[in-house]
mmCIF file of C-alpha atoms and ligand atoms in Angstrom:
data_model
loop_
_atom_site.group_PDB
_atom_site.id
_atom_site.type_symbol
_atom_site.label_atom_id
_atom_site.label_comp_id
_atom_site.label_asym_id
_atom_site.label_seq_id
_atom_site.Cartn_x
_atom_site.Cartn_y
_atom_site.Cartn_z
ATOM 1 C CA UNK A 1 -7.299 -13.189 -125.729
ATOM 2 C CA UNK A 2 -6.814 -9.410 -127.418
ATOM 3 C CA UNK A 3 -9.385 -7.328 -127.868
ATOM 4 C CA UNK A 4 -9.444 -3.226 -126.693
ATOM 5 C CA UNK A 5 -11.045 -3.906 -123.698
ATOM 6 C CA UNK A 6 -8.551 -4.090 -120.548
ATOM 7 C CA UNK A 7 -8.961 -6.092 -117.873
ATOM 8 C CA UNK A 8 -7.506 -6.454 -114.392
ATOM 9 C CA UNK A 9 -4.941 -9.497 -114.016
ATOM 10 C CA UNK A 10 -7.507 -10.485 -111.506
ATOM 11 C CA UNK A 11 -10.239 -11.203 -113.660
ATOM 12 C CA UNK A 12 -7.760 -12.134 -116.744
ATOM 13 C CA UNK A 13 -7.185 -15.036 -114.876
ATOM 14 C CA UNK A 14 -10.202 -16.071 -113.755
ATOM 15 C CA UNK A 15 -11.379 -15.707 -117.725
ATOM 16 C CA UNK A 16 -8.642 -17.520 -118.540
ATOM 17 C CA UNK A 17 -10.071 -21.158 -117.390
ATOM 18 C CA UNK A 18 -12.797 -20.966 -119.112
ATOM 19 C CA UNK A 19 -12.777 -22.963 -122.478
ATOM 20 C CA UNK A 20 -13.339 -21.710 -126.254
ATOM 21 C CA UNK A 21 -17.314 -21.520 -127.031
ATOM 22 C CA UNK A 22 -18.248 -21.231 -123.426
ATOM 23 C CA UNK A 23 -21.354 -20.304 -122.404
ATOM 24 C CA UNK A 24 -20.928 -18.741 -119.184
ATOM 25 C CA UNK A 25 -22.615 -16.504 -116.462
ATOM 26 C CA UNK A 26 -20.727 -13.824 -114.801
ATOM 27 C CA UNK A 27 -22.531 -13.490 -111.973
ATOM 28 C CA UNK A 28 -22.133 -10.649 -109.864
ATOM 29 C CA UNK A 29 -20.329 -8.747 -112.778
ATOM 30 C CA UNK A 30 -20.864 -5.277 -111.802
ATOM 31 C CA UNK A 31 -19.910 -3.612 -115.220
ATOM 32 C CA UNK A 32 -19.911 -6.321 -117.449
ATOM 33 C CA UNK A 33 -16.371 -6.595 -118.247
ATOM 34 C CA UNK A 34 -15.382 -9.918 -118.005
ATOM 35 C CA UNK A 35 -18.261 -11.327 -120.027
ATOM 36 C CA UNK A 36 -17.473 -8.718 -122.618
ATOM 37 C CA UNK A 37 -13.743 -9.177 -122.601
ATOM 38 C CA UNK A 38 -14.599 -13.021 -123.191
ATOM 39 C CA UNK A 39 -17.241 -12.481 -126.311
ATOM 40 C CA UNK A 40 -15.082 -10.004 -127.907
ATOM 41 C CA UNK A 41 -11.866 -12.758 -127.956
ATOM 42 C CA UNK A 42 -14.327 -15.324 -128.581
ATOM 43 C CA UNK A 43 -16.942 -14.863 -131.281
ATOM 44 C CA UNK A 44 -18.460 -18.097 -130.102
ATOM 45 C CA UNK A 45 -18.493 -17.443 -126.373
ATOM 46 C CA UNK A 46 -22.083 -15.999 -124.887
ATOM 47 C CA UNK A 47 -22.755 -14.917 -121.649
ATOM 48 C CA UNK A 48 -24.975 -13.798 -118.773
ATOM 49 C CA UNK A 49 -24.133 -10.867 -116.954
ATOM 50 C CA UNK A 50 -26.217 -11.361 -113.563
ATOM 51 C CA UNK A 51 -26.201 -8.181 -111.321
ATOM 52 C CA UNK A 52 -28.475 -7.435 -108.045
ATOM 53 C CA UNK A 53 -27.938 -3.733 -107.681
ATOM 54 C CA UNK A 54 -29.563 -1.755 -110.564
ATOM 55 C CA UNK A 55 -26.726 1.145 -110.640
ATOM 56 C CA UNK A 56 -23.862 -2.081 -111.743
ATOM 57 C CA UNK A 57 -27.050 -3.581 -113.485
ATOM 58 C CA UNK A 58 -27.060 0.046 -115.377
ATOM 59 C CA UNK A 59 -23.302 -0.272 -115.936
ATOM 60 C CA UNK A 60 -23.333 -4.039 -117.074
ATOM 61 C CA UNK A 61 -26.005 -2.683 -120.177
ATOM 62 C CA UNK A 62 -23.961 0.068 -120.815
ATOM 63 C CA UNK A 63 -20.751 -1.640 -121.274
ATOM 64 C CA UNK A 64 -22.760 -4.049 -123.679
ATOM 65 C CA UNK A 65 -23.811 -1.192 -125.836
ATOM 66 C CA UNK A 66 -20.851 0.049 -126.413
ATOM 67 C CA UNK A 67 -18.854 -3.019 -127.698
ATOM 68 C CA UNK A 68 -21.864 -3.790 -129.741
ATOM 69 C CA UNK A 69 -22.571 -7.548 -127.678
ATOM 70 C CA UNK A 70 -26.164 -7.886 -127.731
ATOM 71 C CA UNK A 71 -25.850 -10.893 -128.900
ATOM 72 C CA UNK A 72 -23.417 -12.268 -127.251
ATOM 73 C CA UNK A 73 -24.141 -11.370 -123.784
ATOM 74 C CA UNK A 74 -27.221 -11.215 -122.170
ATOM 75 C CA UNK A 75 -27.756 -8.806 -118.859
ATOM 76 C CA UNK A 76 -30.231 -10.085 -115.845
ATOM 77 C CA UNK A 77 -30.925 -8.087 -112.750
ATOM 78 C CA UNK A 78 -31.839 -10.707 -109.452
ATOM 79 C CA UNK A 79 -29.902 -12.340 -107.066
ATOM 80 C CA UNK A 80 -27.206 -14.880 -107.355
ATOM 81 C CA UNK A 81 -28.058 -17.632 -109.869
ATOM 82 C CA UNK A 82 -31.873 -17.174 -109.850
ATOM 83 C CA UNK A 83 -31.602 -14.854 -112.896
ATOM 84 C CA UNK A 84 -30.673 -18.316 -114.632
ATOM 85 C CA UNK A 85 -33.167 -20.509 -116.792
ATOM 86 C CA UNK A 86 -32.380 -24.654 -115.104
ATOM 87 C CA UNK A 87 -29.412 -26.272 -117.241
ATOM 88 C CA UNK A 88 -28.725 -22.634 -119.093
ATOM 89 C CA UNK A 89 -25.235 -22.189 -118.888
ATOM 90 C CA UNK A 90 -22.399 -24.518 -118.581
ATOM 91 C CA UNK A 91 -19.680 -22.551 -116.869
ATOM 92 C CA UNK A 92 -20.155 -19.897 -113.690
ATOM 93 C CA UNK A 93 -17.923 -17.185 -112.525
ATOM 94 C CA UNK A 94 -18.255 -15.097 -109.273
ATOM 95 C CA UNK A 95 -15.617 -12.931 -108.631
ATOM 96 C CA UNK A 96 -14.934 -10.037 -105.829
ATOM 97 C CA UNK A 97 -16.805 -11.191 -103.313
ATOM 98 C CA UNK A 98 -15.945 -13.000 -100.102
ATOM 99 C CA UNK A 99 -16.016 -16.625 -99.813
ATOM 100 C CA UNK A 100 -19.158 -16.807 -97.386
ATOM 101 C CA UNK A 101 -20.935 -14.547 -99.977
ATOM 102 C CA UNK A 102 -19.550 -16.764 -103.055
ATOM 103 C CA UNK A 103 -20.987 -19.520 -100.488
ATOM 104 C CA UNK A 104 -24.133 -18.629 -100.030
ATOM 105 C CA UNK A 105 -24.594 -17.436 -103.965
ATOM 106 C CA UNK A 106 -23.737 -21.622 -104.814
ATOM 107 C CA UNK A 107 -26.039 -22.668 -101.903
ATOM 108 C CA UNK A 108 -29.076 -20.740 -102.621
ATOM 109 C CA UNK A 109 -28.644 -21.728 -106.177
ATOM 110 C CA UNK A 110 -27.926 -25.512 -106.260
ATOM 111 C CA UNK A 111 -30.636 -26.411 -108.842
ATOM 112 C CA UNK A 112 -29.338 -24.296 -111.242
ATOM 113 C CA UNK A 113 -25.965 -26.361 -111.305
ATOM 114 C CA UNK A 114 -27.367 -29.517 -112.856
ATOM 115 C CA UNK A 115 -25.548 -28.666 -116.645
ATOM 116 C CA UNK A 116 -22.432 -26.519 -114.755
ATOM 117 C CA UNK A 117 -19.183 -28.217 -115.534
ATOM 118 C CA UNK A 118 -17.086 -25.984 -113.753
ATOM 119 C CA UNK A 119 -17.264 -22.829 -111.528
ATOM 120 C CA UNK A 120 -14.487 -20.319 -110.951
ATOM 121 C CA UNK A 121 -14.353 -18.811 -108.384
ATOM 122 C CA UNK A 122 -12.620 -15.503 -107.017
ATOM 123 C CA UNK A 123 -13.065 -15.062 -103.105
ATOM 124 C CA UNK A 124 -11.513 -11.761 -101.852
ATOM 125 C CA UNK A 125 -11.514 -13.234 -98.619
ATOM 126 C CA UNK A 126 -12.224 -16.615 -97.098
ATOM 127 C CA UNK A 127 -11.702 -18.634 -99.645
ATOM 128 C CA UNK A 128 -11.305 -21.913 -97.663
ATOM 129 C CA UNK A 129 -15.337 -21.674 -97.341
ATOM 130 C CA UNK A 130 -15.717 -21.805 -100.983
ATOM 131 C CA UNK A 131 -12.946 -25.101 -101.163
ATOM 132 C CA UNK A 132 -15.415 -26.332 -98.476
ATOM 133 C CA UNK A 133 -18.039 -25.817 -100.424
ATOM 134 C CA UNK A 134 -17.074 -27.516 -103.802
ATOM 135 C CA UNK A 135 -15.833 -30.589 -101.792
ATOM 136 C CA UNK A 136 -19.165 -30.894 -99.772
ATOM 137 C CA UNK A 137 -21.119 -30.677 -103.518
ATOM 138 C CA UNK A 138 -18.825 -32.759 -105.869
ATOM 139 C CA UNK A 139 -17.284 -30.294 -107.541
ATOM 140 C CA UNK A 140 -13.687 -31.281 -107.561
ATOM 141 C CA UNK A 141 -11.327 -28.398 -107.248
ATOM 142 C CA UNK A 142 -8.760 -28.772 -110.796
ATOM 143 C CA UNK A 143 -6.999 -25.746 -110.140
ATOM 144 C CA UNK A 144 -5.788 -22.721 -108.100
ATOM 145 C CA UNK A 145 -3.691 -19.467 -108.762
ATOM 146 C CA UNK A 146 -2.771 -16.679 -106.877
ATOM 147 C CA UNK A 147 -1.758 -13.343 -107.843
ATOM 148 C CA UNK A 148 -0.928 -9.808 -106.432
ATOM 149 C CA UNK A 149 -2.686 -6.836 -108.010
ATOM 150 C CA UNK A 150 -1.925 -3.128 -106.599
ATOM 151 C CA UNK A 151 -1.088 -4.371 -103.194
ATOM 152 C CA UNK A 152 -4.243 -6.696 -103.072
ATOM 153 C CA UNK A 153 -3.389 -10.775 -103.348
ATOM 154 C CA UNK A 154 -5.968 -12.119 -105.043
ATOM 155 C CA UNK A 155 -6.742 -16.418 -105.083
ATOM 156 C CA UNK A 156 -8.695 -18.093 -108.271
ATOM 157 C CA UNK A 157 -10.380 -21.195 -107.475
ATOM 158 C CA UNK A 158 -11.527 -23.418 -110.488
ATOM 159 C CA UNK A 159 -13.862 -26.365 -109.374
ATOM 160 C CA UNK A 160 -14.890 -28.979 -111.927
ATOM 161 C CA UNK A 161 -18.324 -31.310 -112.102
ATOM 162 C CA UNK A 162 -16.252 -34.246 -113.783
ATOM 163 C CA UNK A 163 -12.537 -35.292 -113.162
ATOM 164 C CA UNK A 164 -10.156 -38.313 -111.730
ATOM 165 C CA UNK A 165 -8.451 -35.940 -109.165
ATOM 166 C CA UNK A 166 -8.920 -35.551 -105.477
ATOM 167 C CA UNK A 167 -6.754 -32.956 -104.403
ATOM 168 C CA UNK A 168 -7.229 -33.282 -100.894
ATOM 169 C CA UNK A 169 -5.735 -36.126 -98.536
ATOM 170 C CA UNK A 170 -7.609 -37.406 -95.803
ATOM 171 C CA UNK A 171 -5.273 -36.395 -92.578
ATOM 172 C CA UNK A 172 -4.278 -33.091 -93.703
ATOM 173 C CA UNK A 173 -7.789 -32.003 -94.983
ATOM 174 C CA UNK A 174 -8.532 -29.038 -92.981
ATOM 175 C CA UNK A 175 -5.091 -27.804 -93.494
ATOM 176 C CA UNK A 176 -5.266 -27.787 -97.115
ATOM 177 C CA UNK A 177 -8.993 -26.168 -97.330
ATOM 178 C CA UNK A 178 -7.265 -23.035 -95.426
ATOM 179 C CA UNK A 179 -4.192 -22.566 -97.939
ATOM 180 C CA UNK A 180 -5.528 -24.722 -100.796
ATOM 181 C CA UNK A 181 -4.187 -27.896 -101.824
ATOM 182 C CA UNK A 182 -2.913 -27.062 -105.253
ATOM 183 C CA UNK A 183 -1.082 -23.652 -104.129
ATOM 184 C CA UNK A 184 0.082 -26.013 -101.203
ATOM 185 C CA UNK A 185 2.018 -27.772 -104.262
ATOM 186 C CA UNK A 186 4.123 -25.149 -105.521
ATOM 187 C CA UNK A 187 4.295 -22.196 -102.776
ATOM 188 C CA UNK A 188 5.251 -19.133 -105.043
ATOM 189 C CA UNK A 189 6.245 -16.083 -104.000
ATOM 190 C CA UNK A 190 2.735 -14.522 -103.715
ATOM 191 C CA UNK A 191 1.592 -17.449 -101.668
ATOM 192 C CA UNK A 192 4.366 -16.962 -99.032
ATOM 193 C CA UNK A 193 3.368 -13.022 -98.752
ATOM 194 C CA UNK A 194 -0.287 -14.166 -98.287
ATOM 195 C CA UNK A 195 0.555 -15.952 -95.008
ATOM 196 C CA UNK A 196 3.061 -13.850 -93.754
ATOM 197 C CA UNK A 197 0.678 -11.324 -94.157
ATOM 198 C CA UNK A 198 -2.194 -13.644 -92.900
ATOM 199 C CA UNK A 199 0.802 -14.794 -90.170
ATOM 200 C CA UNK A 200 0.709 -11.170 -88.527
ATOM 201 C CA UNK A 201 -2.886 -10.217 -88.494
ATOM 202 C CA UNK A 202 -3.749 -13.450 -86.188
ATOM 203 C CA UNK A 203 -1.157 -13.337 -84.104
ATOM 204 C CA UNK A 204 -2.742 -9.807 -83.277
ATOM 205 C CA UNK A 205 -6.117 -11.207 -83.253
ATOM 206 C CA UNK A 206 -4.716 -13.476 -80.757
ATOM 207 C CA UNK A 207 -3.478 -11.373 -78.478
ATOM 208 C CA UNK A 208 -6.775 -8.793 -78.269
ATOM 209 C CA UNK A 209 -8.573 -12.283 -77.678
ATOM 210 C CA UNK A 210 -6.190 -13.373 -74.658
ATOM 211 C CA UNK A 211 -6.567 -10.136 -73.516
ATOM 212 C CA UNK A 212 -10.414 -10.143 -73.642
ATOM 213 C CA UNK A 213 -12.039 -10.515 -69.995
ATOM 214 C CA UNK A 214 -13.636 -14.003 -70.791
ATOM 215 C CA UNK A 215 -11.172 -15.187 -73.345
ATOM 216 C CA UNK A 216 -12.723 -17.634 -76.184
ATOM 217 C CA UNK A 217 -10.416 -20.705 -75.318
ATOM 218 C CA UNK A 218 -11.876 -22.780 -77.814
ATOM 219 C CA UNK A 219 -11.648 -20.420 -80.689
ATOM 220 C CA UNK A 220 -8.293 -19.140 -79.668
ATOM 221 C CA UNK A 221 -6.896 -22.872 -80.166
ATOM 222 C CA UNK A 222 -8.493 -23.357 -83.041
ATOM 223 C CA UNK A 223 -6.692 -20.084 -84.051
ATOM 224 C CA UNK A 224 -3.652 -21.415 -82.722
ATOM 225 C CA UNK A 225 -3.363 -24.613 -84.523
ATOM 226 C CA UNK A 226 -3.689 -22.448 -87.912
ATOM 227 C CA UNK A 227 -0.881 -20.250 -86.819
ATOM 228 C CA UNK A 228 1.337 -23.273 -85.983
ATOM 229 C CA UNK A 229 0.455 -24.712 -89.397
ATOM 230 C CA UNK A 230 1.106 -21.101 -90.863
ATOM 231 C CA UNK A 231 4.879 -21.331 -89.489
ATOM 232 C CA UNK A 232 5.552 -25.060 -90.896
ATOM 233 C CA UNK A 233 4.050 -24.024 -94.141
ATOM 234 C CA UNK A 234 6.271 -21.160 -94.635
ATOM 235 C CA UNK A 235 9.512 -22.475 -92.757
ATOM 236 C CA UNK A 236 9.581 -26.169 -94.702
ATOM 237 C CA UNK A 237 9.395 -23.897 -98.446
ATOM 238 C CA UNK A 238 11.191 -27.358 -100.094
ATOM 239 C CA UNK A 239 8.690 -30.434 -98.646
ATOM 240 C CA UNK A 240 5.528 -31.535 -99.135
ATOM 241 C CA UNK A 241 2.531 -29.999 -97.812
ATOM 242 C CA UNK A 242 2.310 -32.310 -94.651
HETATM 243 N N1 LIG B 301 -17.301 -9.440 -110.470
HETATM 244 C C1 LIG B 301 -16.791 -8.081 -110.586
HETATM 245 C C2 LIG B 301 -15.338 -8.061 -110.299
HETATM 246 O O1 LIG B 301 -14.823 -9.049 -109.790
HETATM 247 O O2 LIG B 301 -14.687 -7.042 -110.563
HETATM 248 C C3 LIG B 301 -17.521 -7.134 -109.639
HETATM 249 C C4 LIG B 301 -17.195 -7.329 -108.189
HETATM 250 S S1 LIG B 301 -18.128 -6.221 -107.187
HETATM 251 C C5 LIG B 301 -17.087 -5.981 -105.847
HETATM 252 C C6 LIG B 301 -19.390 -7.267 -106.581
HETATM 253 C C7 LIG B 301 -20.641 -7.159 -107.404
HETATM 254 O O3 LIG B 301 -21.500 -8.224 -107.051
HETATM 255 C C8 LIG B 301 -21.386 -5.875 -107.166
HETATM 256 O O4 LIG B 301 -21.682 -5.267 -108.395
HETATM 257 C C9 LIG B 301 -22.658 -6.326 -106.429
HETATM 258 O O5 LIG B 301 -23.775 -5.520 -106.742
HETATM 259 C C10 LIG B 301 -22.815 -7.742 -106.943
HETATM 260 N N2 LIG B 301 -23.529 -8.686 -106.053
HETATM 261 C C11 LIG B 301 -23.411 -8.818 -104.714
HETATM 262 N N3 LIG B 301 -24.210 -9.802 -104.269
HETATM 263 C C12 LIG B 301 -24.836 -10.311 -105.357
HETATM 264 C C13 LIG B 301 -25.781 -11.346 -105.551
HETATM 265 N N4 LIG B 301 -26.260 -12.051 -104.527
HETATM 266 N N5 LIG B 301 -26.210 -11.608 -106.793
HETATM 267 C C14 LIG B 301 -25.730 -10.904 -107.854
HETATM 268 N N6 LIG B 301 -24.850 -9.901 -107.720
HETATM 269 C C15 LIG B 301 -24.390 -9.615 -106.500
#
């Protein structure tokens, strides 16, 4: 894709797994960028722009005026997917949100998936509830990147209606919905700072729990066990995921 209009790695990659001719809704798309960025490349792309706030909803029209993509893209102001028509578009996109919010977005709007191939998905945070999410509703997850943007790390999440793969084994399920099972395959560099990151912050969350007067037991095993499978995951760099 080359066109004049610049986009953030972030949402580069996210466009990028979405096919030639798609027609796509880019929901929660504050400015309209993405969709934008995608019809200009791709004469034979269209695309929703679905905002909930008027002042991004303002933004999202402007940016359409200005690149001339009436056309092409079409801007809706409501929540999550109820600005679409049933079996309108055949590929989704919610990026910068957190995973509950992504969550609840998908949720809320399950009979508007009926035609949607695939959904990409960009969780700022939490994005084992969105992996959750696409394995409770058949949609299997294809692939996962990660990528580090002005000190942010960033994970993409593409979840398909229709293919042979099952990422996910049975015994170490939970495990991989936390880190993802594709990243889990190939542990780059990015991936490694993620957890060590990730590593730190509940250890301290941790501690402030021990230290609370009724400590959570419960919860602070269940934190536990993820900081134990933090440590193999970044100490055994050269196995498998188990
Ligand atoms: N998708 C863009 C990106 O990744 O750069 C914008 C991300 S911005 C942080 C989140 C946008 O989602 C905001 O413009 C907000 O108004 C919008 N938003 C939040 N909840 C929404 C919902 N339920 N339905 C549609 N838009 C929503």
């Amino acid at each position: 894709m080359n066109n004049n209009l610049k986009l953030s790695n972030r949402l580069l990659t996210a466009a990028s797994f979405l096919p030639n001719g798609a027609y796509f809704a880019d929901i929660g798309s504050d400015h309209a960028y993405l969709p934008c960025y995608v019809c200009l490349s791709d004469p034979t792309a269209k695309a929703i722009a679905g905002e909930i706030n008027e002042g991004p909803f303002d933004s999202a029209k402007a940016t359409i005026r200005t690149y001339n993509l009436n056309e092409q893209v079409d801007v809706r102001l409501g929540d999550g997917l109820e600005v679409l028509q049933q079996e309108e578009v055949s590929q989704i996109i919610i990026a910068g949100m957190g995973g509950s919010l992504i969550k609840t977005i998908l949720e809320k709007g399950k009979s508007k998936l009926s035609r949607v191939e695939r959904i990409i998905a960009q969780p700022n945070v939490d994005a084992r509830n969105v992996r959750r999410w696409f394995y409770e509703n058949d949609y299997i997850l294809t692939h996962e990147a990660i990528l580090d943007e002005n000190d942010h790390i960033y994970e993409v999440l593409v979840a398909d209606k229709v293919s042979d793969s099952n990422p996910y084994s049975k015994e170490f399920m939970e495990k991989e919905l936390l880190f993802g099972p594709l990243l889990l395959r190939n542990k780059s560099a990015v991936f490694k700072e993620k957890w060590t990151l990730e590593h730190q912050k509940l250890t301290k969350v941790i501690a402030q729990m021990r230290n609370a007067s009724t400590p959570d037991s419960s919860r602070i095993k269940l934190f536990e066990r993820e900081i134990a499978w933090m440590e193999e995951v970044l100490k055994d760099e050269k196995q498998s995921p188990k």
